[in-house]
Amino acid sequence: MAQIRIARRVLTECIAAMAFPILLLSILVAPVSAPVVAETDRSRARWCGVETMPLKPSDHSWAKWVVLRLRSRSMWRTDLPVFVTAVLLSALSLLVAFFGFIGAAALVFSPVFWLFGIAAQVGPFTPESVGETLLAMPAGIVLGVVTTTVLTGTSFLRDFLLRAFSRNRDPDLLAKLEELRTSRASLTAAFEFERQRIERDLHDGAQQELVAVVMRLGMLEATATAAAADQERIVRLARQAQAHAERALERLRDTVRDIHPRELSDLGLIAAVRELAARSPLRVELTSTGDDAQLSSPTATAVYFTVSEALTNISKHAGVGNARIDLRCATTDVHVRVHDDGVGGARIDTGSGLAGLRERMRSVGGNLEILSPPGGGTLVVASAPSQPPW
């Protein structure tokens, strides 16, 4: 592992050396190029095994993010110093890599050059015999090792300066990010607790009362059947009241299920999605793999309502009567795909149900994507970690 990280550091320094002309030209538009170079350097550090925090949101384009970054004071206090550091260290890496590796190669292959009548000169050293070319080979290996060591040290220096500027110059941004993460976790947990509380209250309160009403109306019908006066009217009214109460009870059950399905709490995500597919007016082909026992309640709920909303949209807008669900649960994450062969053209518009579901998936560390070309059907893809990152 250590050898791989060293190789990555040397490789990134060589890339930085080759990119030096571009960095030099980017000084002309430094306010615009500084955020891009700084974010790229943060990605380089993560690739080399250093824990750094990306500042660019995944759903923002580079142009949009740079515009927002230019309005922030932290760009001048963090990104600009990192940009200047990147330019200076890239110049150093260019000199070290160019002279070090070329000189090492010339010394190592000095005997080969001598066979073709070429005396490979490296600095003040010029071989004058075959013996000197053979002695130059270990010197070339040593020079290559020294060059690799210097480039590795330059990479570590980049990391040190990157963390110094990020920690010392922008503590307010890190504090706000931590506060936002904590707030989002608390909001999601409170929202999930409230849903379950409402479900319990409706199930144990109003729903039980309606069950009693239905039972008593049935008893009234039986009693009225035996009465002599105005028997037909009493029976008719009792039956109508019973029908109304039964419809109210069914709607209340649907409401309870939409708030938080009991199958999800009692049996898990796979069983709840299977029951959802059975209740759907569509012909649903469901494929499920894995074990949902490791899924947290917020994650399972977010995935469940994503599937529910997708099936509702298919029945309303797709113009087809069938859908396919592929649900895969693992110990670390969960993935679900809902596909139809309908008219397509679906979009995640601001304020829509799908936009709300995407934000809900993001609140548990997941994501929601839609592929819906016109006439090509719609594919809803959702994924999330088994346990939220908070």
C-alpha atoms as one frame of an Amber mdcrd trajectory, in Angstrom:
protein
   0.000   0.000   0.000   2.820   2.403   0.877   4.516   1.712  -2.481   1.254
   2.429  -4.300   0.823   5.759  -2.536   4.397   6.764  -3.300   3.857   5.846
  -6.942   0.693   7.958  -6.966   2.557  10.913  -5.489   5.343  10.676  -8.056
   2.781  10.310 -10.862   0.771  13.339  -9.722   3.941  15.420  -9.471   4.898
  14.423 -13.018   1.410  15.406 -14.197   1.738  18.711 -12.338   5.104  19.269
 -14.029   3.570  18.718 -17.466   0.652  20.997 -16.555   2.966  23.846 -15.500
   2.600  25.771 -18.810  -1.182  25.666 -18.412  -0.918  26.826 -14.804   1.385
  29.629 -15.890  -1.174  30.845 -18.433  -3.996  30.513 -15.927  -2.387  33.272
 -13.849  -3.919  35.678 -16.387  -7.391  34.649 -15.162  -6.372  33.792 -11.602
  -9.685  34.639  -9.868 -11.493  32.182 -12.135  -8.837  29.484 -12.307  -7.929
  29.521  -8.598 -11.057  27.618  -7.382 -10.656  25.014 -10.140  -6.976  24.434
  -9.394  -7.594  24.335  -5.627 -10.440  21.812  -5.955  -8.278  19.709  -8.298
  -5.498  19.778  -5.701  -7.950  18.579  -3.051  -8.892  15.678  -5.328  -5.184
  14.906  -5.843  -4.647  14.815  -2.085  -7.562  12.401  -1.586  -6.203  10.144
  -4.334  -2.865  10.099  -2.498  -4.554   9.009   0.730  -5.011  12.346   2.514
  -8.386  13.172   4.062  -9.570  16.418   2.485 -13.058  17.850   2.197 -14.368
  18.557  -1.331 -16.043  21.953  -1.553 -17.777  21.564  -4.914 -21.254  19.982
  -4.581 -21.751  16.983  -6.868 -24.882  18.477  -8.476 -23.211  21.800  -9.376
 -21.509  22.390 -12.702 -17.999  23.809 -12.627 -19.173  27.112 -14.116 -21.945
  27.558 -11.559 -19.704  26.591  -8.666 -16.888  28.944  -9.737 -19.361  31.852
  -9.954 -20.593  31.092  -6.435 -17.042  30.652  -5.194 -15.997  34.048  -6.556
 -18.604  35.664  -4.306 -17.151  33.988  -1.233 -14.362  35.517   0.812 -12.981
  32.046   1.464 -11.910  31.858  -2.185  -9.382  34.645  -1.586  -8.282  33.221
   1.752  -8.072  29.550   0.744  -8.226  28.879  -3.002  -5.876  31.670  -4.091
  -3.009  30.644  -1.744  -3.438  27.022  -2.830  -3.336  28.163  -6.464  -0.091
  30.117  -5.947   1.411  27.125  -4.138   0.404  24.829  -6.998   2.112  27.055
  -9.578   5.373  27.332  -7.624   5.589  23.634  -6.708   4.704  22.584 -10.266
   7.664  24.628 -11.495   9.876  22.851  -8.959   8.524  19.441  -9.998   9.162
  20.285 -13.653  12.839  21.052 -12.990  13.368  18.021 -10.743  11.538  15.542
 -12.991  13.086  16.821 -16.217  16.710  16.886 -15.152  16.475  14.033 -12.656
  14.736  11.379 -14.735  16.420  12.318 -18.018  19.827  12.362 -16.319  19.112
   9.033 -14.626  18.040   7.476 -17.925  21.147   8.794 -19.672  23.434   7.314
 -17.009  21.658   3.950 -16.851  21.706   3.523 -20.636  25.170   5.009 -21.034
  26.684   1.663 -22.188  24.005   1.368 -24.873  24.735   4.882 -26.133  28.487
   4.059 -26.141  27.854   1.102 -28.468  26.387   3.550 -30.984  29.344   5.903
 -30.593  27.550   8.384 -28.378  29.081   9.651 -25.145  26.052  10.556 -23.010
  26.957  13.671 -21.052  25.175  14.311 -17.760  26.233  17.557 -16.153  30.011
  17.661 -15.901  30.307  13.889 -16.401  31.196  12.593 -19.848  32.245   8.921
 -20.149  35.514   8.316 -21.970  35.605   4.512 -21.845  33.383   1.452 -21.584
  34.365   1.074 -17.944  33.146   4.568 -17.101  29.797   3.881 -18.798  29.400
   0.757 -16.687  30.195   2.743 -13.533  27.594   5.329 -14.615  24.767   2.792
 -14.397  24.540   2.574 -10.571  24.960   6.349 -10.418  21.906   6.644 -12.679
  19.897   4.356 -10.410  20.864   6.471  -7.397  19.888   9.643  -9.266  16.496
   8.108 -10.110  15.892   7.216  -6.466  16.897  10.723  -5.356  14.558  12.263
  -7.955  11.675  10.054  -6.789  12.368  11.030  -3.180  12.405  14.756  -3.987
   9.131  14.493  -5.938   7.540  12.561  -3.078   8.681  15.227  -0.640   7.233
  17.914  -2.908   3.916  16.057  -2.854   3.935  15.935   0.956   4.722  19.661
   0.984   1.644  20.260  -1.167  -0.479  18.343   1.330   0.931  20.276   4.276
   0.277  23.660   2.687  -3.190  22.592   1.486  -4.239  21.555   4.990  -2.625
  24.636   6.535  -4.566  27.009   4.294  -7.806  25.040   4.699  -7.662  24.805
   8.495  -6.208  28.140   9.419  -7.767  30.346   6.784 -11.277  28.954   6.541
 -12.462  27.663   9.928 -15.831  29.384   9.549 -16.655  27.342   6.455 -15.787
  24.060   8.163 -17.865  25.033  11.197 -20.849  25.857   8.986 -20.533  22.574
   7.128 -20.448  20.628  10.390 -23.441  22.581  11.687 -25.344  21.879   8.480
 -24.567  18.151   8.693 -25.764  17.995  12.303 -28.892  19.978  11.524 -29.773
  17.762   8.576 -29.333  14.636  10.676 -31.568  15.993  13.437 -34.235  17.083
  10.963 -34.330  13.706   9.244 -34.507  11.805  12.527 -37.280  14.069  13.839
 -39.241  13.729  10.609 -38.975   9.943  10.758 -40.047   9.868  14.436 -43.060
  12.071  13.708 -44.216   9.858  10.850 -44.120   6.779  13.059 -45.951   8.612
  15.870 -48.771   9.665  13.519 -49.024   6.134  12.197 -49.354   4.724  15.728
 -51.948   7.325  16.733 -54.114   6.713  13.682 -53.794   2.945  13.928 -54.612
   2.722  17.623 -57.131   5.597  17.755 -59.337   6.662  14.863 -58.987   3.391
  12.974 -60.166   1.357  15.968 -63.116   3.699  16.397 -64.180   3.207  12.795
 -63.951  -0.546  13.235 -66.356  -0.251  16.143 -68.726   1.923  14.069 -68.802
  -0.650  11.297 -69.535  -3.426  13.790 -72.355  -1.510  15.465 -73.917  -0.554
  12.162 -73.950  -4.214  11.270 -75.745  -4.950  14.527 -78.233  -2.146  13.766
 -78.973  -3.703  10.403 -79.604  -7.058  12.039 -81.922  -5.470  14.639 -83.825
  -3.394  12.099 -84.450  -6.460   9.984 -86.597  -7.872  12.767 -88.527  -4.617
  13.374 -92.027  -4.257  12.099 -92.389  -0.481  11.561 -90.685   1.158   8.568
 -88.460  -1.847   8.281 -87.331  -1.281   4.694 -86.202   2.326   5.254 -84.230
   1.481   8.413 -82.420  -1.347   6.662 -81.585   0.861   3.675 -80.187   3.680
   5.823 -78.195   1.273   7.946 -76.646  -0.316   4.882 -75.766   3.079   3.446
 -74.156   4.163   6.723 -72.209   0.928   6.895 -70.974   1.377   3.317 -69.843
   4.939   4.063 -68.023   3.818   7.195 -66.317   0.975   5.336 -65.115   3.366
   2.641 -63.854   5.754   5.324 -62.029   2.919   6.999 -60.381   1.874   3.738
 -59.283   5.415   3.006 -57.936   5.791   6.515 -55.917   2.595   6.063 -54.487
   3.988   2.850 -53.595   7.203   4.647 -51.880   5.310   7.442 -49.960   3.242
   4.904 -48.874   6.368   3.017 -47.631   8.009   6.215 -45.541   5.023   7.244
 -46.458   1.503   6.114 -46.578  -0.996   8.970 -45.066  -3.648   6.678 -41.931
  -1.528   6.492 -41.572  -1.373  10.276 -42.532  -4.992  10.946 -41.193  -6.939
   7.948 -38.555  -4.753   6.306 -38.028  -2.990   2.993 -38.229  -5.998   0.644
 -41.553  -7.210   2.075 -42.965  -3.668   2.043 -42.010  -3.137  -1.609 -43.473
  -6.548  -2.487 -46.759  -5.570  -0.806 -46.645  -2.196  -2.575 -46.248  -3.928
  -5.932 -49.174  -6.235  -5.144 -51.454  -3.268  -4.372 -50.438  -1.310  -7.457
 -52.876  -1.184 -10.382 -49.897  -1.963 -12.614 -48.501  -5.371 -13.487 -45.245
  -5.129 -11.569 -42.298  -7.457 -12.103 -40.230  -7.361  -8.906 -36.696  -8.691
  -8.525 -35.132  -8.450  -5.080 -31.774  -9.704  -3.824 -29.837  -9.457  -0.597
 -30.853  -8.916   3.005 -32.492  -5.721   4.248 -31.766  -6.399   7.935 -28.847
  -3.934   7.954 -30.859  -1.022   6.557 -31.588   1.854   8.907 -35.185   3.044
   9.216 -34.565   6.432   7.487 -32.827   4.741   4.542 -35.504   2.064   4.124
 -38.262   4.681   4.323 -36.604   6.923   1.722 -36.219   4.019  -0.720 -39.783
   2.795  -0.101 -41.391   6.147  -0.883 -39.166   6.545  -3.938 -40.572   3.283
  -5.320 -44.112   4.316  -4.330 -43.855   7.684  -6.095 -42.317   6.081  -9.178
 -45.181   3.564  -9.476 -47.733   6.343  -8.979 -46.145   8.396 -11.761 -46.122
   5.380 -14.084 -49.824   4.702 -13.541 -50.703   8.375 -14.071 -48.391   9.532
 -16.841 -46.521   6.689 -18.568 -49.470   5.321 -20.570 -48.526   1.695 -19.901
 -49.858  -0.972 -17.561 -46.648  -2.635 -16.438 -43.431  -1.760 -14.605 -40.246
  -3.445 -13.427 -38.537  -3.066 -10.047 -35.012  -4.246  -9.307 -34.172  -3.978
  -5.599 -30.720  -4.936  -4.324 -29.870  -4.788  -0.617 -26.346  -5.252   0.715
 -24.661  -4.847   4.067 -23.237  -1.469   3.032 -25.827   0.031   0.681 -29.123
  -0.372  -1.148 -29.939   0.189  -4.830 -33.337   0.243  -6.539 -34.307   0.701
 -10.188 -37.883   1.299 -11.358 -38.358   1.071 -15.125 -41.260   1.404 -17.534
 -41.626   1.433 -21.316 -43.951   4.434 -21.425 -43.857   7.814 -23.113 -40.842
   9.098 -21.144 -40.069  12.777 -20.818 -40.167  12.827 -16.998 -38.111  15.479
 -15.220 -37.217  16.410 -11.662 -38.780  19.867 -11.478 -38.426  22.146  -8.485
 -41.299  21.608  -6.087 -42.361  18.304  -7.636 -42.738  15.022  -5.779 -39.608
  13.614  -7.388 -37.611  16.679  -6.357 -38.718  16.130  -2.772 -37.748  12.471
  -2.978 -34.318  13.377  -4.329 -33.737  15.680  -1.373 -34.923  12.933   0.958
 -32.455  10.482  -0.591 -29.686  13.038  -0.207 -30.582  13.543   3.445 -29.581
   9.920   4.124 -26.425  10.188   2.016 -27.967   8.770  -1.167 -28.980  10.041
  -4.582 -31.846   9.871  -7.063 -31.456   9.969 -10.842 -33.981   9.802 -13.686
 -33.298   8.758 -17.272 -36.376   9.533 -19.328 -35.824  10.308 -23.024 -39.068
  11.184 -24.871 -40.598   7.994 -26.179 -37.955   5.838 -24.535 -39.533   5.016
 -21.201 -38.422   6.146 -17.767 -35.766   4.719 -15.464 -35.659   5.870 -11.845
 -32.439   4.925 -10.055 -31.989   5.449  -6.316 -29.115   4.428  -4.070 -28.116
   5.074  -0.472 -25.765   3.707   2.193 -27.275   1.265   4.659 -26.526   3.636
   7.501 -26.773   7.429   6.991 -23.395   9.194   7.141 -24.515  11.097  10.229
